[in-house]
Amino acid sequence: MPGRKLTPQDIEDRKIISSNLNSLLAKSGRKKSDITSQCKIPASTLTGYFAGTRLPTAENVKALAEFFHVKPEEIDPRLNPAPSNVIPINRTKLHRIPVIGTIACGDPIDAEQNVVDYLELPGHLPDGAFALICEGDSMEPSLQDGDRVVIEPTPNVEDGEVAAVLVDDQAKATLKRIKHIGDSIWLMPDNRDYDPIVLDAQHPGRIIGKAIKLIRDRI
């Protein structure tokens, strides 16, 4: 039976545990074989912990902590107590929305072949909301490369709002600020090193939604 699918947090925890174990081992002057002998952890399992390819069990974390004479949370970040001001998230109130890569012509936006990931977000979100990943620097400083932007599906976007727009036959939506001029729509970059894109009868495009939320990873 296949195991639980790894989450991004699992992968990050593996990296941290691996780094902590390698650092502790270097400082101790001991060998991995000493750990295997004293902690009764199989060598192949221990290798996975040190390489960051396996997550240790709570029992093995405790054994490793005793070996290195440290607290278990100094090895495994999952054991760190949550700050007192943290409010647990009620996962029943999270909204799961798709992150869209490309959008095939004529397909629904959230068609399976278009989805590259999913986000779970708290708070109210409009029906059909989806997210796009920013690419490039044309919208800096407002939007940065790698930012995820939540989009409300709507063709109606006011001047000054950021819209997700499909231009010509491109499969990826561009994120630009909207400006209506006569019968044309100008897609304005925030970065002045880039030129606007003009949508008119000769240069068609389709507004698929407006940006309502920015998600940026913090280091």
Short mmCIF file of N, CA and C in Angstrom, two decimals, residues 14-175:
data_model
loop_
_atom_site.label_atom_id
_atom_site.label_comp_id
_atom_site.label_asym_id
_atom_site.label_seq_id
_atom_site.Cartn_x
_atom_site.Cartn_y
_atom_site.Cartn_z
N ARG A 14 12.62 17.22 6.46
CA ARG A 14 13.72 16.29 6.16
C ARG A 14 15.05 17.02 6.04
N LYS A 15 15.02 18.14 5.32
CA LYS A 15 16.26 18.91 5.12
C LYS A 15 16.81 19.41 6.46
N ILE A 16 15.91 19.92 7.30
CA ILE A 16 16.35 20.46 8.60
C ILE A 16 16.91 19.35 9.48
N ILE A 17 16.22 18.21 9.53
CA ILE A 17 16.70 17.08 10.35
C ILE A 17 18.04 16.60 9.85
N SER A 18 18.18 16.49 8.53
CA SER A 18 19.46 16.07 7.95
C SER A 18 20.59 17.02 8.34
N SER A 19 20.33 18.32 8.23
CA SER A 19 21.34 19.32 8.58
C SER A 19 21.70 19.24 10.06
N ASN A 20 20.67 19.09 10.91
CA ASN A 20 20.93 19.02 12.35
C ASN A 20 21.74 17.79 12.71
N LEU A 21 21.41 16.65 12.12
CA LEU A 21 22.12 15.41 12.44
C LEU A 21 23.57 15.46 11.97
N ASN A 22 23.78 15.95 10.77
CA ASN A 22 25.15 16.04 10.25
C ASN A 22 26.00 16.99 11.09
N SER A 23 25.39 18.09 11.53
CA SER A 23 26.11 19.04 12.37
C SER A 23 26.46 18.43 13.73
N LEU A 24 25.50 17.75 14.33
CA LEU A 24 25.74 17.12 15.64
C LEU A 24 26.79 16.03 15.55
N LEU A 25 26.75 15.26 14.46
CA LEU A 25 27.73 14.18 14.30
C LEU A 25 29.14 14.75 14.13
N ALA A 26 29.26 15.83 13.34
CA ALA A 26 30.57 16.45 13.14
C ALA A 26 31.14 16.99 14.45
N LYS A 27 30.28 17.57 15.27
CA LYS A 27 30.74 18.13 16.54
C LYS A 27 31.09 17.04 17.56
N SER A 28 30.42 15.90 17.45
CA SER A 28 30.62 14.84 18.46
C SER A 28 31.90 14.04 18.25
N GLY A 29 32.39 14.02 17.01
CA GLY A 29 33.57 13.21 16.73
C GLY A 29 33.27 11.72 16.67
N ARG A 30 31.98 11.35 16.69
CA ARG A 30 31.58 9.95 16.65
C ARG A 30 31.32 9.53 15.20
N LYS A 31 30.96 8.26 15.03
CA LYS A 31 30.68 7.71 13.72
C LYS A 31 29.22 7.25 13.66
N LYS A 32 28.71 7.14 12.43
CA LYS A 32 27.34 6.66 12.27
C LYS A 32 27.19 5.24 12.80
N SER A 33 28.26 4.46 12.69
CA SER A 33 28.20 3.09 13.21
C SER A 33 27.99 3.08 14.71
N ASP A 34 28.48 4.12 15.40
CA ASP A 34 28.26 4.22 16.84
C ASP A 34 26.78 4.43 17.13
N ILE A 35 26.13 5.23 16.29
CA ILE A 35 24.70 5.49 16.47
C ILE A 35 23.91 4.22 16.25
N THR A 36 24.24 3.52 15.16
CA THR A 36 23.55 2.27 14.84
C THR A 36 23.67 1.28 15.99
N SER A 37 24.86 1.19 16.56
CA SER A 37 25.11 0.24 17.65
C SER A 37 24.36 0.62 18.92
N GLN A 38 24.42 1.91 19.28
CA GLN A 38 23.83 2.34 20.55
C GLN A 38 22.32 2.53 20.45
N CYS A 39 21.84 3.09 19.35
CA CYS A 39 20.42 3.44 19.22
C CYS A 39 19.58 2.32 18.60
N LYS A 40 20.27 1.28 18.08
CA LYS A 40 19.57 0.15 17.46
C LYS A 40 18.73 0.60 16.27
N ILE A 41 19.26 1.59 15.53
CA ILE A 41 18.60 2.04 14.30
C ILE A 41 19.33 1.42 13.12
N PRO A 42 18.65 0.70 12.23
CA PRO A 42 19.32 0.08 11.08
C PRO A 42 20.14 1.10 10.29
N ALA A 43 21.27 0.64 9.78
CA ALA A 43 22.18 1.54 9.05
C ALA A 43 21.49 2.19 7.85
N SER A 44 20.66 1.42 7.12
CA SER A 44 20.00 1.98 5.95
C SER A 44 18.99 3.06 6.34
N THR A 45 18.30 2.84 7.45
CA THR A 45 17.35 3.84 7.94
C THR A 45 18.08 5.10 8.38
N LEU A 46 19.17 4.92 9.11
CA LEU A 46 19.95 6.05 9.59
C LEU A 46 20.51 6.86 8.43
N THR A 47 20.95 6.16 7.39
CA THR A 47 21.48 6.84 6.20
C THR A 47 20.41 7.75 5.59
N GLY A 48 19.17 7.29 5.58
CA GLY A 48 18.07 8.10 5.06
C GLY A 48 17.85 9.36 5.88
N TYR A 49 17.99 9.24 7.22
CA TYR A 49 17.84 10.42 8.07
C TYR A 49 18.92 11.46 7.76
N PHE A 50 20.16 10.97 7.64
CA PHE A 50 21.28 11.89 7.41
C PHE A 50 21.25 12.47 6.00
N ALA A 51 20.72 11.73 5.05
CA ALA A 51 20.67 12.20 3.67
C ALA A 51 19.45 13.07 3.39
N GLY A 52 18.50 13.07 4.34
CA GLY A 52 17.29 13.87 4.15
C GLY A 52 16.28 13.21 3.24
N THR A 53 16.31 11.88 3.17
CA THR A 53 15.36 11.16 2.32
C THR A 53 14.30 10.42 3.14
N ARG A 54 14.44 10.47 4.48
CA ARG A 54 13.46 9.81 5.34
C ARG A 54 13.19 10.68 6.56
N LEU A 55 11.97 10.60 7.04
CA LEU A 55 11.61 11.28 8.28
C LEU A 55 11.69 10.28 9.43
N PRO A 56 12.40 10.61 10.51
CA PRO A 56 12.52 9.67 11.63
C PRO A 56 11.24 9.56 12.43
N THR A 57 11.05 8.41 13.05
CA THR A 57 9.93 8.23 13.96
C THR A 57 10.23 8.97 15.25
N ALA A 58 9.19 9.22 16.04
CA ALA A 58 9.37 9.91 17.32
C ALA A 58 10.30 9.11 18.23
N GLU A 59 10.18 7.78 18.19
CA GLU A 59 11.03 6.92 19.02
C GLU A 59 12.49 7.06 18.64
N ASN A 60 12.76 7.10 17.33
CA ASN A 60 14.14 7.22 16.89
C ASN A 60 14.71 8.61 17.14
N VAL A 61 13.86 9.64 17.05
CA VAL A 61 14.31 10.99 17.38
C VAL A 61 14.75 11.04 18.84
N LYS A 62 13.97 10.41 19.71
CA LYS A 62 14.32 10.38 21.14
C LYS A 62 15.65 9.66 21.36
N ALA A 63 15.85 8.53 20.65
CA ALA A 63 17.10 7.79 20.78
C ALA A 63 18.28 8.61 20.28
N LEU A 64 18.10 9.31 19.17
CA LEU A 64 19.16 10.15 18.62
C LEU A 64 19.48 11.30 19.56
N ALA A 65 18.45 11.89 20.16
CA ALA A 65 18.67 12.99 21.10
C ALA A 65 19.46 12.52 22.32
N GLU A 66 19.16 11.34 22.80
CA GLU A 66 19.91 10.80 23.94
C GLU A 66 21.36 10.52 23.55
N PHE A 67 21.57 10.06 22.33
CA PHE A 67 22.94 9.78 21.86
C PHE A 67 23.77 11.05 21.82
N PHE A 68 23.16 12.14 21.30
CA PHE A 68 23.91 13.39 21.16
C PHE A 68 23.79 14.30 22.38
N HIS A 69 23.01 13.87 23.38
CA HIS A 69 22.81 14.65 24.61
C HIS A 69 22.21 16.02 24.31
N VAL A 70 21.16 16.00 23.50
CA VAL A 70 20.44 17.24 23.18
C VAL A 70 18.94 16.96 23.37
N LYS A 71 18.16 18.02 23.28
CA LYS A 71 16.71 17.87 23.34
C LYS A 71 16.20 17.38 21.99
N PRO A 72 15.15 16.58 21.96
CA PRO A 72 14.61 16.07 20.68
C PRO A 72 14.27 17.18 19.68
N GLU A 73 13.77 18.31 20.19
CA GLU A 73 13.41 19.40 19.28
C GLU A 73 14.63 20.06 18.63
N GLU A 74 15.83 19.78 19.17
CA GLU A 74 17.04 20.30 18.53
C GLU A 74 17.42 19.46 17.31
N ILE A 75 16.75 18.35 17.14
CA ILE A 75 16.95 17.50 15.96
C ILE A 75 15.78 17.63 15.01
N ASP A 76 14.58 17.53 15.55
CA ASP A 76 13.38 17.46 14.73
C ASP A 76 12.51 18.70 14.96
N PRO A 77 12.36 19.57 13.94
CA PRO A 77 11.57 20.80 14.09
C PRO A 77 10.09 20.53 14.34
N ARG A 78 9.63 19.32 14.02
CA ARG A 78 8.22 19.00 14.25
C ARG A 78 7.88 18.97 15.73
N LEU A 79 8.92 18.87 16.57
CA LEU A 79 8.69 18.78 18.01
C LEU A 79 8.76 20.12 18.71
N ASN A 80 9.06 21.18 17.96
CA ASN A 80 9.11 22.51 18.56
C ASN A 80 7.70 22.93 18.95
N PRO A 81 7.52 23.39 20.19
CA PRO A 81 6.19 23.83 20.60
C PRO A 81 5.76 25.07 19.83
N ALA A 82 4.49 25.16 19.51
CA ALA A 82 3.98 26.33 18.79
C ALA A 82 4.00 27.55 19.70
N PRO A 83 4.32 28.74 19.18
CA PRO A 83 4.26 29.96 19.99
C PRO A 83 2.87 30.14 20.59
N SER A 84 2.83 30.79 21.73
CA SER A 84 1.57 30.94 22.45
C SER A 84 0.54 31.76 21.69
N ASN A 85 1.01 32.61 20.76
CA ASN A 85 0.07 33.46 20.04
C ASN A 85 -0.41 32.84 18.73
N VAL A 86 -0.02 31.58 18.48
CA VAL A 86 -0.46 30.92 17.25
C VAL A 86 -1.86 30.37 17.44
N ILE A 87 -2.74 30.66 16.48
CA ILE A 87 -4.10 30.14 16.50
C ILE A 87 -4.19 29.01 15.49
N PRO A 88 -4.50 27.80 15.93
CA PRO A 88 -4.59 26.67 14.99
C PRO A 88 -5.59 26.96 13.88
N ILE A 89 -5.25 26.52 12.66
CA ILE A 89 -6.13 26.71 11.52
C ILE A 89 -7.18 25.61 11.50
N ASN A 90 -8.42 26.01 11.37
CA ASN A 90 -9.51 25.06 11.20
C ASN A 90 -9.52 24.62 9.75
N ARG A 91 -9.00 23.42 9.48
CA ARG A 91 -8.82 22.97 8.10
C ARG A 91 -10.16 22.76 7.39
N THR A 92 -11.23 22.64 8.16
CA THR A 92 -12.54 22.49 7.51
C THR A 92 -12.97 23.79 6.84
N LYS A 93 -12.32 24.92 7.18
CA LYS A 93 -12.67 26.20 6.59
C LYS A 93 -11.67 26.66 5.54
N LEU A 94 -10.76 25.76 5.14
CA LEU A 94 -9.81 26.09 4.09
C LEU A 94 -10.43 25.85 2.72
N HIS A 95 -10.08 26.71 1.78
CA HIS A 95 -10.55 26.57 0.41
C HIS A 95 -9.40 26.02 -0.44
N ARG A 96 -9.65 24.97 -1.17
CA ARG A 96 -8.64 24.36 -2.03
C ARG A 96 -8.84 24.87 -3.45
N ILE A 97 -7.84 25.56 -3.98
CA ILE A 97 -7.96 26.11 -5.32
C ILE A 97 -6.80 25.63 -6.18
N PRO A 98 -7.02 25.49 -7.48
CA PRO A 98 -5.96 25.01 -8.36
C PRO A 98 -4.98 26.12 -8.73
N VAL A 99 -3.73 25.74 -8.92
CA VAL A 99 -2.72 26.63 -9.47
C VAL A 99 -2.58 26.26 -10.94
N ILE A 100 -2.82 27.23 -11.81
CA ILE A 100 -2.89 26.96 -13.24
C ILE A 100 -1.54 27.23 -13.91
N GLY A 101 -1.14 26.28 -14.74
CA GLY A 101 0.07 26.50 -15.53
C GLY A 101 -0.31 27.08 -16.87
N THR A 102 -0.65 26.22 -17.81
CA THR A 102 -1.10 26.67 -19.12
C THR A 102 -2.61 26.49 -19.23
N ILE A 103 -3.21 27.20 -20.18
CA ILE A 103 -4.66 27.13 -20.39
C ILE A 103 -4.91 26.80 -21.85
N ALA A 104 -5.30 25.57 -22.12
CA ALA A 104 -5.53 25.15 -23.49
C ALA A 104 -6.75 25.86 -24.06
N CYS A 105 -6.68 26.20 -25.32
CA CYS A 105 -7.77 26.93 -25.97
C CYS A 105 -9.07 26.13 -25.89
N GLY A 106 -10.12 26.76 -25.38
CA GLY A 106 -11.41 26.12 -25.31
C GLY A 106 -11.64 25.28 -24.08
N ASP A 107 -10.57 24.97 -23.31
CA ASP A 107 -10.71 24.15 -22.10
C ASP A 107 -11.18 25.01 -20.94
N PRO A 108 -11.88 24.39 -19.98
CA PRO A 108 -12.13 25.11 -18.73
C PRO A 108 -10.80 25.46 -18.07
N ILE A 109 -10.78 26.59 -17.38
CA ILE A 109 -9.52 27.04 -16.79
C ILE A 109 -8.92 26.00 -15.87
N ASP A 110 -9.79 25.34 -15.07
CA ASP A 110 -9.28 24.38 -14.10
C ASP A 110 -9.31 22.95 -14.62
N ALA A 111 -9.26 22.77 -15.94
CA ALA A 111 -9.18 21.42 -16.50
C ALA A 111 -7.93 20.74 -15.95
N GLU A 112 -8.03 19.43 -15.77
CA GLU A 112 -6.97 18.68 -15.09
C GLU A 112 -5.60 18.91 -15.72
N GLN A 113 -5.54 18.97 -17.05
CA GLN A 113 -4.25 19.10 -17.71
C GLN A 113 -3.63 20.48 -17.52
N ASN A 114 -4.43 21.45 -17.02
CA ASN A 114 -3.92 22.80 -16.81
C ASN A 114 -3.37 23.02 -15.41
N VAL A 115 -3.71 22.12 -14.47
CA VAL A 115 -3.40 22.32 -13.06
C VAL A 115 -2.01 21.78 -12.73
N VAL A 116 -1.17 22.61 -12.11
CA VAL A 116 0.17 22.18 -11.72
C VAL A 116 0.31 21.99 -10.21
N ASP A 117 -0.65 22.49 -9.44
CA ASP A 117 -0.57 22.37 -7.98
C ASP A 117 -1.91 22.82 -7.40
N TYR A 118 -2.01 22.74 -6.08
CA TYR A 118 -3.19 23.25 -5.38
C TYR A 118 -2.75 24.06 -4.17
N LEU A 119 -3.56 25.04 -3.81
CA LEU A 119 -3.34 25.84 -2.61
C LEU A 119 -4.54 25.66 -1.68
N GLU A 120 -4.26 25.65 -0.37
CA GLU A 120 -5.34 25.65 0.62
C GLU A 120 -5.26 26.96 1.37
N LEU A 121 -6.33 27.77 1.26
CA LEU A 121 -6.31 29.12 1.81
C LEU A 121 -7.51 29.36 2.72
N PRO A 122 -7.29 30.07 3.81
CA PRO A 122 -8.40 30.41 4.69
C PRO A 122 -9.17 31.62 4.17
N GLY A 123 -10.32 31.88 4.74
CA GLY A 123 -11.09 33.06 4.37
C GLY A 123 -12.00 32.81 3.18
N HIS A 124 -12.82 33.82 2.88
CA HIS A 124 -13.78 33.69 1.78
C HIS A 124 -13.08 33.84 0.44
N LEU A 125 -13.39 32.97 -0.49
CA LEU A 125 -12.90 33.08 -1.86
C LEU A 125 -14.08 32.91 -2.80
N PRO A 126 -14.10 33.65 -3.90
CA PRO A 126 -15.22 33.52 -4.84
C PRO A 126 -15.23 32.17 -5.54
N ASP A 127 -16.38 31.76 -5.98
CA ASP A 127 -16.50 30.49 -6.71
C ASP A 127 -15.60 30.51 -7.94
N GLY A 128 -14.93 29.39 -8.16
CA GLY A 128 -14.09 29.28 -9.35
C GLY A 128 -12.73 29.93 -9.24
N ALA A 129 -12.38 30.44 -8.05
CA ALA A 129 -11.08 31.10 -7.88
C ALA A 129 -9.95 30.13 -8.21
N PHE A 130 -8.88 30.67 -8.77
CA PHE A 130 -7.71 29.87 -9.08
C PHE A 130 -6.48 30.74 -8.86
N ALA A 131 -5.31 30.16 -8.98
CA ALA A 131 -4.08 30.92 -8.77
C ALA A 131 -3.16 30.78 -9.98
N LEU A 132 -2.37 31.81 -10.20
CA LEU A 132 -1.34 31.81 -11.22
C LEU A 132 0.01 32.09 -10.57
N ILE A 133 1.07 31.57 -11.15
CA ILE A 133 2.42 31.84 -10.66
C ILE A 133 3.04 32.92 -11.54
N CYS A 134 3.51 33.99 -10.92
CA CYS A 134 4.13 35.09 -11.68
C CYS A 134 5.45 34.62 -12.27
N GLU A 135 5.68 35.03 -13.50
CA GLU A 135 6.95 34.73 -14.16
C GLU A 135 7.54 36.04 -14.70
N GLY A 136 8.82 36.24 -14.44
CA GLY A 136 9.48 37.44 -14.93
C GLY A 136 9.32 38.61 -13.99
N ASP A 137 9.78 39.79 -14.46
CA ASP A 137 9.81 40.97 -13.59
C ASP A 137 9.03 42.15 -14.16
N SER A 138 8.11 41.89 -15.09
CA SER A 138 7.40 43.01 -15.73
C SER A 138 6.45 43.73 -14.78
N MET A 139 6.08 43.07 -13.66
CA MET A 139 5.16 43.71 -12.72
C MET A 139 5.85 44.09 -11.41
N GLU A 140 7.17 44.05 -11.39
CA GLU A 140 7.86 44.51 -10.18
C GLU A 140 7.71 46.03 -10.05
N PRO A 141 7.62 46.54 -8.81
CA PRO A 141 7.78 45.82 -7.55
C PRO A 141 6.49 45.22 -7.00
N SER A 142 5.36 45.45 -7.65
CA SER A 142 4.09 44.98 -7.11
C SER A 142 4.05 43.46 -7.04
N LEU A 143 4.43 42.80 -8.14
CA LEU A 143 4.47 41.34 -8.21
C LEU A 143 5.87 40.91 -8.58
N GLN A 144 6.35 39.88 -7.91
CA GLN A 144 7.70 39.39 -8.15
C GLN A 144 7.66 37.99 -8.74
N ASP A 145 8.73 37.64 -9.44
CA ASP A 145 8.86 36.33 -10.03
C ASP A 145 8.67 35.26 -8.95
N GLY A 146 7.76 34.32 -9.18
CA GLY A 146 7.50 33.26 -8.20
C GLY A 146 6.32 33.52 -7.29
N ASP A 147 5.84 34.76 -7.25
CA ASP A 147 4.64 35.05 -6.46
C ASP A 147 3.46 34.24 -6.99
N ARG A 148 2.56 33.88 -6.09
CA ARG A 148 1.32 33.23 -6.50
C ARG A 148 0.18 34.23 -6.28
N VAL A 149 -0.62 34.40 -7.31
CA VAL A 149 -1.69 35.39 -7.28
C VAL A 149 -3.03 34.69 -7.45
N VAL A 150 -3.93 34.94 -6.51
CA VAL A 150 -5.27 34.36 -6.58
C VAL A 150 -6.14 35.22 -7.49
N ILE A 151 -6.83 34.55 -8.41
CA ILE A 151 -7.62 35.24 -9.43
C ILE A 151 -9.11 34.93 -9.25
N GLU A 152 -9.92 35.99 -9.27
CA GLU A 152 -11.38 35.83 -9.30
C GLU A 152 -11.82 35.84 -10.76
N PRO A 153 -12.45 34.77 -11.22
CA PRO A 153 -12.87 34.73 -12.62
C PRO A 153 -13.91 35.81 -12.92
N THR A 154 -13.59 36.70 -13.81
CA THR A 154 -14.51 37.75 -14.24
C THR A 154 -13.92 38.46 -15.45
N PRO A 155 -14.75 38.84 -16.42
CA PRO A 155 -14.24 39.62 -17.55
C PRO A 155 -14.23 41.11 -17.25
N ASN A 156 -14.81 41.49 -16.12
CA ASN A 156 -14.96 42.91 -15.79
C ASN A 156 -13.88 43.34 -14.80
N VAL A 157 -12.93 44.08 -15.29
CA VAL A 157 -11.83 44.57 -14.47
C VAL A 157 -11.71 46.08 -14.66
N GLU A 158 -11.65 46.80 -13.57
CA GLU A 158 -11.59 48.26 -13.62
C GLU A 158 -10.17 48.74 -13.89
N ASP A 159 -10.08 49.99 -14.37
CA ASP A 159 -8.76 50.59 -14.57
C ASP A 159 -7.96 50.58 -13.27
N GLY A 160 -6.70 50.22 -13.39
CA GLY A 160 -5.83 50.19 -12.22
C GLY A 160 -5.76 48.85 -11.54
N GLU A 161 -6.73 47.96 -11.82
CA GLU A 161 -6.71 46.62 -11.23
C GLU A 161 -5.81 45.71 -12.06
N VAL A 162 -5.25 44.68 -11.41
CA VAL A 162 -4.39 43.72 -12.10
C VAL A 162 -5.27 42.58 -12.60
N ALA A 163 -5.12 42.28 -13.88
CA ALA A 163 -5.93 41.24 -14.50
C ALA A 163 -5.06 40.11 -15.02
N ALA A 164 -5.67 38.93 -15.10
CA ALA A 164 -5.06 37.79 -15.78
C ALA A 164 -5.65 37.76 -17.19
N VAL A 165 -4.79 37.82 -18.18
CA VAL A 165 -5.25 37.99 -19.56
C VAL A 165 -4.58 36.97 -20.47
N LEU A 166 -5.37 36.34 -21.32
CA LEU A 166 -4.82 35.49 -22.38
C LEU A 166 -4.69 36.34 -23.64
N VAL A 167 -3.47 36.43 -24.14
CA VAL A 167 -3.19 37.28 -25.29
C VAL A 167 -2.94 36.41 -26.52
N ASP A 168 -3.64 36.74 -27.63
CA ASP A 168 -3.50 36.01 -28.89
C ASP A 168 -3.71 34.52 -28.65
N ASP A 169 -2.74 33.70 -29.09
CA ASP A 169 -2.85 32.25 -28.93
C ASP A 169 -1.94 31.73 -27.83
N GLN A 170 -1.48 32.61 -26.95
CA GLN A 170 -0.59 32.16 -25.89
C GLN A 170 -1.35 31.28 -24.90
N ALA A 171 -0.65 30.29 -24.37
CA ALA A 171 -1.28 29.34 -23.44
C ALA A 171 -1.14 29.79 -22.00
N LYS A 172 -0.25 30.75 -21.73
CA LYS A 172 -0.07 31.23 -20.36
C LYS A 172 -0.68 32.62 -20.22
N ALA A 173 -1.42 32.81 -19.15
CA ALA A 173 -2.03 34.11 -18.90
C ALA A 173 -0.97 35.08 -18.41
N THR A 174 -1.05 36.31 -18.88
CA THR A 174 -0.15 37.35 -18.40
C THR A 174 -0.87 38.18 -17.34
N LEU A 175 -0.14 38.67 -16.38
CA LEU A 175 -0.69 39.51 -15.32
C LEU A 175 -0.26 40.95 -15.58
#
